[in-house]
Amino acid sequence: MPDLTHRNSPAAAAETHQALHRRDRGGSLILMARTKAQASRGWGRVRRSVPRGGGGGAGTPDSTPTTTPRSPRNDPEASGRKSKKRRYRPGVKALREIRQIQKSTKLLIPAAPFIRTVREITFQLSAQVTRWTPEALVSIQEASEDYLVHLFEDGMLCALHARRVTLMKKDFELARRLKGIGVTW
C-alpha cells in the first residue's frame, strides 16, 4: 500500500482505492482486505534485539533477550503489593474440573464417610451384620457412584429437554420415574 501522508486528501483516497481494489490477469476485480497493524507489546515483556531468523552466535550480546524496564506503578514487587490472582471466565474452571474427573478412574466419594454411612445403614436394617470386608465396601462404593453418575446424566438430559441448563430436583424425579426406580407396582 502506498505511503499516505495526507490521509484526508482526494488523491490519498484514490490511491487507497487503487491499492485495495486490483484486477487480475483476466480483468476480474479482486478486493483486498485491509489489515490492522500489529499491536505493540506491553511493559515487562521480553523483546528481541535481533530478528528471529538471523543474528549473532551464542556468545554475542545481541543473541540474549533483554527485558524492558517496568514502571514502578505497574511493578508489584516495587510497590510491595501482591500480584492479582488469575481470574477465569465463569464456567472455565468447572469445565476443566469435569475433564480432569472424566479422565481419572479413582473413586469420587471419600472412603471414610462412605464406610460410616454403609455401617450406619447396615445397623439400622440388621443388627446381625456387623462386619464388612474391604472388597465388599469398595464394590458397594463403585456401584453407588455408577448409579449416581447415571442418575445425574439422565437428570441433565431431562433438564436439557426442558430447555434449561440448571439441574433441579424435578429432573431427578422424572429420570427415576422414567427408569422405573423406586416405584411399587
Short mmCIF file of N, CA, C and O in Angstrom, two decimals, residues 3-116:
data_model
loop_
_atom_site.label_atom_id
_atom_site.label_comp_id
_atom_site.label_asym_id
_atom_site.label_seq_id
_atom_site.Cartn_x
_atom_site.Cartn_y
_atom_site.Cartn_z
N ASP A 3 2.50 4.93 0.73
CA ASP A 3 2.62 5.71 1.96
C ASP A 3 1.76 6.96 1.82
O ASP A 3 1.97 7.78 0.92
N LEU A 4 0.80 7.12 2.67
CA LEU A 4 -0.13 8.24 2.59
C LEU A 4 0.15 9.20 3.73
O LEU A 4 -0.14 8.91 4.88
N THR A 5 0.71 10.36 3.37
CA THR A 5 1.00 11.34 4.43
C THR A 5 -0.21 12.22 4.68
O THR A 5 -0.44 12.65 5.80
N HIS A 6 -0.97 12.50 3.66
CA HIS A 6 -2.19 13.31 3.82
C HIS A 6 -3.38 12.40 3.62
O HIS A 6 -3.83 12.16 2.50
N ARG A 7 -3.93 11.87 4.70
CA ARG A 7 -4.97 10.86 4.60
C ARG A 7 -6.31 11.43 4.15
O ARG A 7 -7.15 10.71 3.65
N ASN A 8 -6.55 12.69 4.37
CA ASN A 8 -7.86 13.26 4.05
C ASN A 8 -7.94 13.81 2.64
O ASN A 8 -8.99 14.28 2.22
N SER A 9 -6.87 13.81 1.89
CA SER A 9 -6.88 14.39 0.54
C SER A 9 -7.56 13.44 -0.44
O SER A 9 -7.58 12.23 -0.25
N PRO A 10 -8.14 13.98 -1.52
CA PRO A 10 -8.78 13.13 -2.54
C PRO A 10 -7.78 12.20 -3.23
O PRO A 10 -8.12 11.09 -3.60
N ALA A 11 -6.53 12.66 -3.37
CA ALA A 11 -5.52 11.81 -4.00
C ALA A 11 -5.22 10.59 -3.14
O ALA A 11 -5.04 9.48 -3.65
N ALA A 12 -5.18 10.81 -1.84
CA ALA A 12 -4.93 9.69 -0.93
C ALA A 12 -6.07 8.69 -0.98
O ALA A 12 -5.85 7.48 -0.93
N ALA A 13 -7.29 9.19 -1.09
CA ALA A 13 -8.44 8.29 -1.18
C ALA A 13 -8.40 7.47 -2.46
O ALA A 13 -8.69 6.28 -2.47
N ALA A 14 -8.00 8.10 -3.55
CA ALA A 14 -7.91 7.38 -4.82
C ALA A 14 -6.80 6.33 -4.77
O ALA A 14 -6.97 5.21 -5.27
N GLU A 15 -5.67 6.67 -4.16
CA GLU A 15 -4.56 5.71 -4.05
C GLU A 15 -4.96 4.54 -3.17
O GLU A 15 -4.62 3.39 -3.45
N THR A 16 -5.66 4.83 -2.08
CA THR A 16 -6.13 3.77 -1.20
C THR A 16 -7.10 2.85 -1.94
O THR A 16 -7.04 1.63 -1.84
N HIS A 17 -8.00 3.46 -2.74
CA HIS A 17 -8.96 2.67 -3.51
C HIS A 17 -8.24 1.77 -4.51
O HIS A 17 -8.57 0.59 -4.67
N GLN A 18 -7.21 2.34 -5.19
CA GLN A 18 -6.46 1.54 -6.14
C GLN A 18 -5.68 0.43 -5.45
O GLN A 18 -5.52 -0.66 -5.98
N ALA A 19 -5.16 0.72 -4.23
CA ALA A 19 -4.38 -0.29 -3.53
C ALA A 19 -5.26 -1.44 -3.03
O ALA A 19 -4.82 -2.58 -2.95
N LEU A 20 -6.51 -1.15 -2.70
CA LEU A 20 -7.40 -2.18 -2.16
C LEU A 20 -8.19 -2.91 -3.24
O LEU A 20 -8.66 -4.01 -3.03
N HIS A 21 -8.38 -2.29 -4.41
CA HIS A 21 -9.13 -2.92 -5.48
C HIS A 21 -8.19 -3.13 -6.65
O HIS A 21 -7.76 -2.19 -7.31
N ARG A 22 -7.86 -4.34 -6.94
CA ARG A 22 -6.96 -4.66 -8.04
C ARG A 22 -7.66 -5.62 -8.99
O ARG A 22 -8.60 -6.31 -8.62
N ARG A 23 -7.14 -5.66 -10.19
CA ARG A 23 -7.69 -6.57 -11.19
C ARG A 23 -6.65 -7.64 -11.49
O ARG A 23 -5.47 -7.37 -11.55
N ASP A 24 -7.12 -8.88 -11.66
CA ASP A 24 -6.18 -9.94 -12.03
C ASP A 24 -5.99 -9.96 -13.53
O ASP A 24 -6.48 -9.08 -14.25
N ARG A 25 -5.28 -10.95 -14.07
CA ARG A 25 -4.96 -11.00 -15.49
C ARG A 25 -6.20 -11.11 -16.37
O ARG A 25 -6.22 -10.63 -17.50
N GLY A 26 -7.23 -11.75 -15.86
CA GLY A 26 -8.45 -11.92 -16.64
C GLY A 26 -9.32 -10.68 -16.63
O GLY A 26 -10.32 -10.61 -17.32
N GLY A 27 -8.99 -9.69 -15.82
CA GLY A 27 -9.78 -8.47 -15.78
C GLY A 27 -10.81 -8.44 -14.68
O GLY A 27 -11.49 -7.44 -14.49
N SER A 28 -10.97 -9.55 -13.91
CA SER A 28 -11.96 -9.53 -12.84
C SER A 28 -11.41 -8.81 -11.62
O SER A 28 -10.21 -8.80 -11.36
N LEU A 29 -12.28 -8.18 -10.88
CA LEU A 29 -11.90 -7.35 -9.75
C LEU A 29 -11.56 -8.20 -8.54
O LEU A 29 -12.29 -9.12 -8.17
N ILE A 30 -10.42 -7.89 -7.89
CA ILE A 30 -10.01 -8.57 -6.66
C ILE A 30 -10.07 -7.54 -5.55
O ILE A 30 -9.45 -6.49 -5.65
N LEU A 31 -10.82 -7.82 -4.52
CA LEU A 31 -10.91 -6.92 -3.38
C LEU A 31 -9.95 -7.42 -2.32
O LEU A 31 -10.07 -8.54 -1.83
N MET A 32 -9.00 -6.59 -1.96
CA MET A 32 -8.01 -6.97 -0.96
C MET A 32 -8.48 -6.45 0.40
O MET A 32 -8.93 -5.32 0.51
N ALA A 33 -8.35 -7.28 1.39
CA ALA A 33 -8.81 -6.90 2.73
C ALA A 33 -7.81 -5.97 3.37
O ALA A 33 -6.62 -6.07 3.18
N ARG A 34 -8.34 -5.04 4.15
CA ARG A 34 -7.47 -4.18 4.94
C ARG A 34 -6.97 -4.97 6.13
O ARG A 34 -7.67 -5.77 6.70
N THR A 35 -5.75 -4.71 6.51
CA THR A 35 -5.19 -5.41 7.66
C THR A 35 -4.82 -4.41 8.72
O THR A 35 -4.39 -3.29 8.41
N LYS A 36 -4.99 -4.80 9.97
CA LYS A 36 -4.61 -3.94 11.08
C LYS A 36 -3.13 -4.07 11.35
O LYS A 36 -2.54 -5.12 11.14
N ALA A 37 -2.56 -3.01 11.88
CA ALA A 37 -1.17 -3.08 12.30
C ALA A 37 -1.10 -3.90 13.57
O ALA A 37 -2.04 -3.91 14.38
N GLN A 38 -0.01 -4.62 13.77
CA GLN A 38 0.13 -5.47 14.95
C GLN A 38 0.26 -4.59 16.19
O GLN A 38 0.96 -3.59 16.18
N ALA A 39 -0.43 -4.97 17.25
CA ALA A 39 -0.41 -4.19 18.48
C ALA A 39 0.98 -4.25 19.11
O ALA A 39 1.68 -5.25 19.01
N SER A 40 1.35 -3.16 19.77
CA SER A 40 2.65 -3.14 20.43
C SER A 40 2.58 -3.95 21.71
O SER A 40 1.52 -4.08 22.33
N ARG A 41 3.68 -4.47 22.13
CA ARG A 41 3.72 -5.30 23.33
C ARG A 41 3.75 -4.42 24.57
O ARG A 41 4.27 -3.32 24.55
N GLY A 42 3.21 -4.94 25.66
CA GLY A 42 3.13 -4.18 26.90
C GLY A 42 4.44 -4.18 27.67
O GLY A 42 5.47 -4.67 27.23
N TRP A 43 4.40 -3.60 28.84
CA TRP A 43 5.59 -3.50 29.70
C TRP A 43 5.99 -4.86 30.24
O TRP A 43 5.16 -5.72 30.47
N GLY A 44 7.26 -5.05 30.46
CA GLY A 44 7.75 -6.24 31.13
C GLY A 44 7.87 -7.47 30.25
O GLY A 44 8.19 -8.53 30.72
N ARG A 45 7.64 -7.33 28.98
CA ARG A 45 7.76 -8.47 28.08
C ARG A 45 9.18 -8.55 27.56
O ARG A 45 9.88 -7.55 27.46
N VAL A 46 9.56 -9.71 27.13
CA VAL A 46 10.90 -9.91 26.58
C VAL A 46 10.90 -9.45 25.13
O VAL A 46 10.04 -9.85 24.35
N ARG A 47 11.86 -8.59 24.79
CA ARG A 47 11.99 -8.12 23.42
C ARG A 47 13.31 -8.60 22.86
O ARG A 47 14.33 -8.53 23.53
N ARG A 48 13.27 -9.02 21.63
CA ARG A 48 14.49 -9.49 20.99
C ARG A 48 15.12 -8.32 20.25
O ARG A 48 14.44 -7.59 19.56
N SER A 49 16.43 -8.20 20.41
CA SER A 49 17.13 -7.12 19.73
C SER A 49 17.55 -7.54 18.33
O SER A 49 18.00 -6.73 17.55
N VAL A 50 17.44 -8.85 18.00
CA VAL A 50 17.82 -9.37 16.69
C VAL A 50 16.59 -10.03 16.11
O VAL A 50 15.82 -10.67 16.83
N PRO A 51 16.36 -9.91 14.80
CA PRO A 51 15.22 -10.62 14.21
C PRO A 51 15.32 -12.12 14.45
O PRO A 51 16.41 -12.66 14.63
N ARG A 52 14.18 -12.79 14.46
CA ARG A 52 14.14 -14.21 14.81
C ARG A 52 14.95 -15.08 13.85
O ARG A 52 15.49 -16.08 14.24
N GLY A 53 15.01 -14.72 12.60
CA GLY A 53 15.65 -15.58 11.62
C GLY A 53 17.16 -15.57 11.68
O GLY A 53 17.82 -16.55 11.39
N GLY A 54 17.78 -14.48 12.04
CA GLY A 54 19.24 -14.41 11.99
C GLY A 54 19.77 -13.77 13.24
O GLY A 54 19.09 -13.59 14.22
N GLY A 55 21.06 -13.38 13.16
CA GLY A 55 21.62 -12.70 14.29
C GLY A 55 22.95 -13.28 14.66
O GLY A 55 23.53 -14.11 13.95
N GLY A 56 23.43 -12.86 15.78
CA GLY A 56 24.76 -13.28 16.23
C GLY A 56 24.77 -14.69 16.74
O GLY A 56 23.75 -15.37 16.84
N GLY A 57 25.95 -15.15 17.10
CA GLY A 57 26.12 -16.50 17.61
C GLY A 57 25.72 -16.59 19.06
O GLY A 57 25.08 -15.69 19.61
N ALA A 58 26.15 -17.67 19.72
CA ALA A 58 25.73 -17.92 21.10
C ALA A 58 26.37 -16.93 22.07
O ALA A 58 25.78 -16.59 23.07
N GLY A 59 27.58 -16.45 21.77
CA GLY A 59 28.26 -15.61 22.75
C GLY A 59 28.07 -14.12 22.53
O GLY A 59 28.54 -13.32 23.31
N THR A 60 27.41 -13.71 21.48
CA THR A 60 27.27 -12.29 21.22
C THR A 60 26.19 -11.70 22.08
O THR A 60 25.20 -12.35 22.41
N PRO A 61 26.33 -10.42 22.46
CA PRO A 61 25.32 -9.81 23.31
C PRO A 61 24.00 -9.60 22.59
O PRO A 61 22.97 -9.42 23.22
N ASP A 62 23.99 -9.64 21.24
CA ASP A 62 22.74 -9.44 20.53
C ASP A 62 21.81 -10.63 20.63
O ASP A 62 20.62 -10.51 20.45
N SER A 63 22.34 -11.82 20.92
CA SER A 63 21.51 -13.02 20.92
C SER A 63 20.75 -13.24 22.22
O SER A 63 19.87 -14.06 22.28
N THR A 64 21.09 -12.50 23.28
CA THR A 64 20.39 -12.70 24.55
C THR A 64 19.20 -11.76 24.62
O THR A 64 19.32 -10.57 24.29
N PRO A 65 18.03 -12.24 25.02
CA PRO A 65 16.87 -11.36 25.10
C PRO A 65 17.02 -10.41 26.29
O PRO A 65 17.57 -10.76 27.32
N THR A 66 16.54 -9.20 26.09
CA THR A 66 16.59 -8.20 27.16
C THR A 66 15.18 -7.88 27.59
O THR A 66 14.25 -7.95 26.79
N THR A 67 15.01 -7.52 28.84
CA THR A 67 13.69 -7.16 29.33
C THR A 67 13.58 -5.66 29.37
O THR A 67 14.55 -4.96 29.67
N THR A 68 12.40 -5.19 29.07
CA THR A 68 12.17 -3.75 29.12
C THR A 68 11.90 -3.36 30.56
O THR A 68 11.33 -4.14 31.33
N PRO A 69 12.28 -2.17 30.95
CA PRO A 69 12.08 -1.78 32.35
C PRO A 69 10.61 -1.59 32.66
O PRO A 69 9.84 -1.13 31.82
N ARG A 70 10.22 -1.94 33.86
CA ARG A 70 8.84 -1.76 34.30
C ARG A 70 8.70 -0.44 35.01
O ARG A 70 9.62 0.00 35.70
N SER A 71 7.56 0.16 34.87
CA SER A 71 7.33 1.38 35.64
C SER A 71 7.00 0.99 37.07
O SER A 71 6.39 -0.05 37.32
N PRO A 72 7.41 1.81 38.05
CA PRO A 72 7.15 1.44 39.45
C PRO A 72 5.66 1.33 39.76
O PRO A 72 5.26 0.62 40.66
N ARG A 73 4.82 2.01 38.99
CA ARG A 73 3.39 1.96 39.25
C ARG A 73 2.82 0.57 38.93
O ARG A 73 1.92 0.08 39.60
N ASN A 74 3.34 -0.06 37.88
CA ASN A 74 2.82 -1.36 37.45
C ASN A 74 3.60 -2.53 38.02
O ASN A 74 3.23 -3.66 37.81
N ASP A 75 4.68 -2.27 38.69
CA ASP A 75 5.54 -3.34 39.19
C ASP A 75 5.08 -3.75 40.59
O ASP A 75 5.17 -2.96 41.52
N PRO A 76 4.55 -4.99 40.78
CA PRO A 76 4.06 -5.38 42.10
C PRO A 76 5.18 -5.52 43.13
O PRO A 76 4.95 -5.31 44.31
N GLU A 77 6.40 -5.85 42.68
CA GLU A 77 7.49 -6.02 43.65
C GLU A 77 7.93 -4.67 44.20
O GLU A 77 8.31 -4.54 45.36
N ALA A 78 7.92 -3.63 43.35
CA ALA A 78 8.41 -2.33 43.78
C ALA A 78 7.45 -1.66 44.75
O ALA A 78 7.87 -0.97 45.68
N SER A 79 6.17 -1.84 44.55
CA SER A 79 5.20 -1.16 45.41
C SER A 79 4.85 -1.97 46.65
O SER A 79 4.14 -1.48 47.51
N GLY A 80 5.30 -3.21 46.75
CA GLY A 80 5.01 -4.03 47.93
C GLY A 80 3.68 -4.75 47.86
O GLY A 80 3.29 -5.43 48.80
N ARG A 81 2.94 -4.61 46.76
CA ARG A 81 1.66 -5.30 46.61
C ARG A 81 1.86 -6.70 46.06
O ARG A 81 2.84 -6.97 45.39
N LYS A 82 0.91 -7.55 46.34
CA LYS A 82 0.92 -8.88 45.74
C LYS A 82 0.23 -8.78 44.38
O LYS A 82 -0.68 -7.98 44.20
N SER A 83 0.67 -9.60 43.44
CA SER A 83 0.04 -9.59 42.13
C SER A 83 -1.35 -10.19 42.24
O SER A 83 -1.62 -11.05 43.07
N LYS A 84 -2.25 -9.74 41.35
CA LYS A 84 -3.63 -10.21 41.39
C LYS A 84 -3.70 -11.67 40.99
O LYS A 84 -2.94 -12.14 40.15
N LYS A 85 -4.62 -12.38 41.61
CA LYS A 85 -4.83 -13.78 41.27
C LYS A 85 -5.52 -13.86 39.91
O LYS A 85 -6.32 -13.01 39.56
N ARG A 86 -5.19 -14.89 39.15
CA ARG A 86 -5.76 -15.06 37.81
C ARG A 86 -7.25 -15.26 37.91
O ARG A 86 -7.74 -16.12 38.64
N ARG A 87 -8.02 -14.47 37.15
CA ARG A 87 -9.47 -14.57 37.17
C ARG A 87 -9.95 -15.18 35.86
O ARG A 87 -9.71 -14.64 34.79
N TYR A 88 -10.61 -16.34 35.97
CA TYR A 88 -11.11 -17.03 34.80
C TYR A 88 -12.56 -16.64 34.54
O TYR A 88 -13.28 -16.23 35.46
N ARG A 89 -12.99 -16.79 33.31
CA ARG A 89 -14.38 -16.52 32.98
C ARG A 89 -15.28 -17.59 33.61
O ARG A 89 -14.83 -18.70 33.87
N PRO A 90 -16.54 -17.28 33.86
CA PRO A 90 -17.43 -18.26 34.50
C PRO A 90 -17.55 -19.53 33.68
O PRO A 90 -17.79 -19.49 32.48
N GLY A 91 -17.37 -20.67 34.35
CA GLY A 91 -17.52 -21.96 33.70
C GLY A 91 -16.23 -22.58 33.20
O GLY A 91 -16.20 -23.78 32.92
N VAL A 92 -15.15 -21.80 33.10
CA VAL A 92 -13.90 -22.34 32.55
C VAL A 92 -13.30 -23.34 33.52
O VAL A 92 -12.90 -24.45 33.14
N LYS A 93 -13.24 -22.98 34.80
CA LYS A 93 -12.67 -23.89 35.79
C LYS A 93 -13.54 -25.12 35.98
O LYS A 93 -13.04 -26.23 36.17
N ALA A 94 -14.86 -24.94 35.90
CA ALA A 94 -15.76 -26.08 36.04
C ALA A 94 -15.55 -27.09 34.91
O ALA A 94 -15.48 -28.30 35.16
N LEU A 95 -15.41 -26.58 33.69
CA LEU A 95 -15.18 -27.49 32.57
C LEU A 95 -13.83 -28.18 32.68
O LEU A 95 -13.70 -29.35 32.33
N ARG A 96 -12.82 -27.47 33.20
CA ARG A 96 -11.51 -28.09 33.39
C ARG A 96 -11.60 -29.20 34.43
O ARG A 96 -11.02 -30.27 34.26
N GLU A 97 -12.34 -28.95 35.52
CA GLU A 97 -12.51 -29.98 36.55
C GLU A 97 -13.27 -31.19 36.00
O GLU A 97 -12.95 -32.33 36.32
N ILE A 98 -14.28 -30.94 35.17
CA ILE A 98 -15.06 -32.04 34.59
C ILE A 98 -14.17 -32.91 33.73
O ILE A 98 -14.19 -34.14 33.82
N ARG A 99 -13.33 -32.28 32.87
CA ARG A 99 -12.43 -33.06 32.02
C ARG A 99 -11.44 -33.86 32.85
O ARG A 99 -11.13 -35.01 32.54
N GLN A 100 -10.93 -33.25 33.93
CA GLN A 100 -9.97 -33.94 34.79
C GLN A 100 -10.61 -35.14 35.47
O GLN A 100 -10.02 -36.23 35.52
N ILE A 101 -11.83 -34.98 35.98
CA ILE A 101 -12.51 -36.07 36.66
C ILE A 101 -12.88 -37.17 35.68
O ILE A 101 -12.79 -38.37 35.99
N GLN A 102 -13.28 -36.81 34.45
CA GLN A 102 -13.64 -37.83 33.46
C GLN A 102 -12.44 -38.64 33.02
O GLN A 102 -12.57 -39.80 32.66
N LYS A 103 -11.24 -38.05 33.06
CA LYS A 103 -10.03 -38.79 32.68
C LYS A 103 -9.61 -39.77 33.78
O LYS A 103 -9.04 -40.81 33.50
N SER A 104 -9.87 -39.41 35.04
CA SER A 104 -9.38 -40.23 36.14
C SER A 104 -10.29 -41.44 36.36
O SER A 104 -11.45 -41.45 35.94
N THR A 105 -9.75 -42.46 37.03
CA THR A 105 -10.53 -43.66 37.33
C THR A 105 -10.73 -43.84 38.82
O THR A 105 -11.30 -44.84 39.24
N LYS A 106 -10.27 -42.89 39.62
CA LYS A 106 -10.39 -43.05 41.07
C LYS A 106 -11.83 -42.77 41.52
O LYS A 106 -12.61 -42.13 40.80
N LEU A 107 -12.15 -43.24 42.71
CA LEU A 107 -13.49 -43.04 43.26
C LEU A 107 -13.63 -41.60 43.73
O LEU A 107 -12.67 -40.98 44.21
N LEU A 108 -14.83 -41.05 43.58
CA LEU A 108 -15.05 -39.63 43.88
C LEU A 108 -15.50 -39.39 45.31
O LEU A 108 -15.17 -38.37 45.91
N ILE A 109 -16.25 -40.31 45.86
CA ILE A 109 -16.73 -40.16 47.24
C ILE A 109 -15.61 -40.56 48.18
O ILE A 109 -15.00 -41.63 48.00
N PRO A 110 -15.31 -39.75 49.19
CA PRO A 110 -14.26 -40.14 50.16
C PRO A 110 -14.63 -41.45 50.86
O PRO A 110 -15.79 -41.70 51.20
N ALA A 111 -13.63 -42.29 51.08
CA ALA A 111 -13.88 -43.65 51.57
C ALA A 111 -14.41 -43.67 53.00
O ALA A 111 -15.37 -44.39 53.30
N ALA A 112 -13.80 -42.92 53.91
CA ALA A 112 -14.19 -42.99 55.33
C ALA A 112 -15.64 -42.59 55.57
O ALA A 112 -16.39 -43.32 56.24
N PRO A 113 -16.12 -41.45 55.05
CA PRO A 113 -17.55 -41.13 55.26
C PRO A 113 -18.48 -42.14 54.61
O PRO A 113 -19.55 -42.44 55.16
N PHE A 114 -18.07 -42.68 53.46
CA PHE A 114 -18.93 -43.67 52.80
C PHE A 114 -19.03 -44.93 53.65
O PHE A 114 -20.12 -45.49 53.82
N ILE A 115 -17.92 -45.39 54.21
CA ILE A 115 -17.93 -46.60 55.05
C ILE A 115 -18.78 -46.37 56.30
O ILE A 115 -19.55 -47.25 56.71
N ARG A 116 -18.67 -45.17 56.89
CA ARG A 116 -19.50 -44.87 58.06
C ARG A 116 -20.98 -44.92 57.70
O ARG A 116 -21.81 -45.45 58.46
#
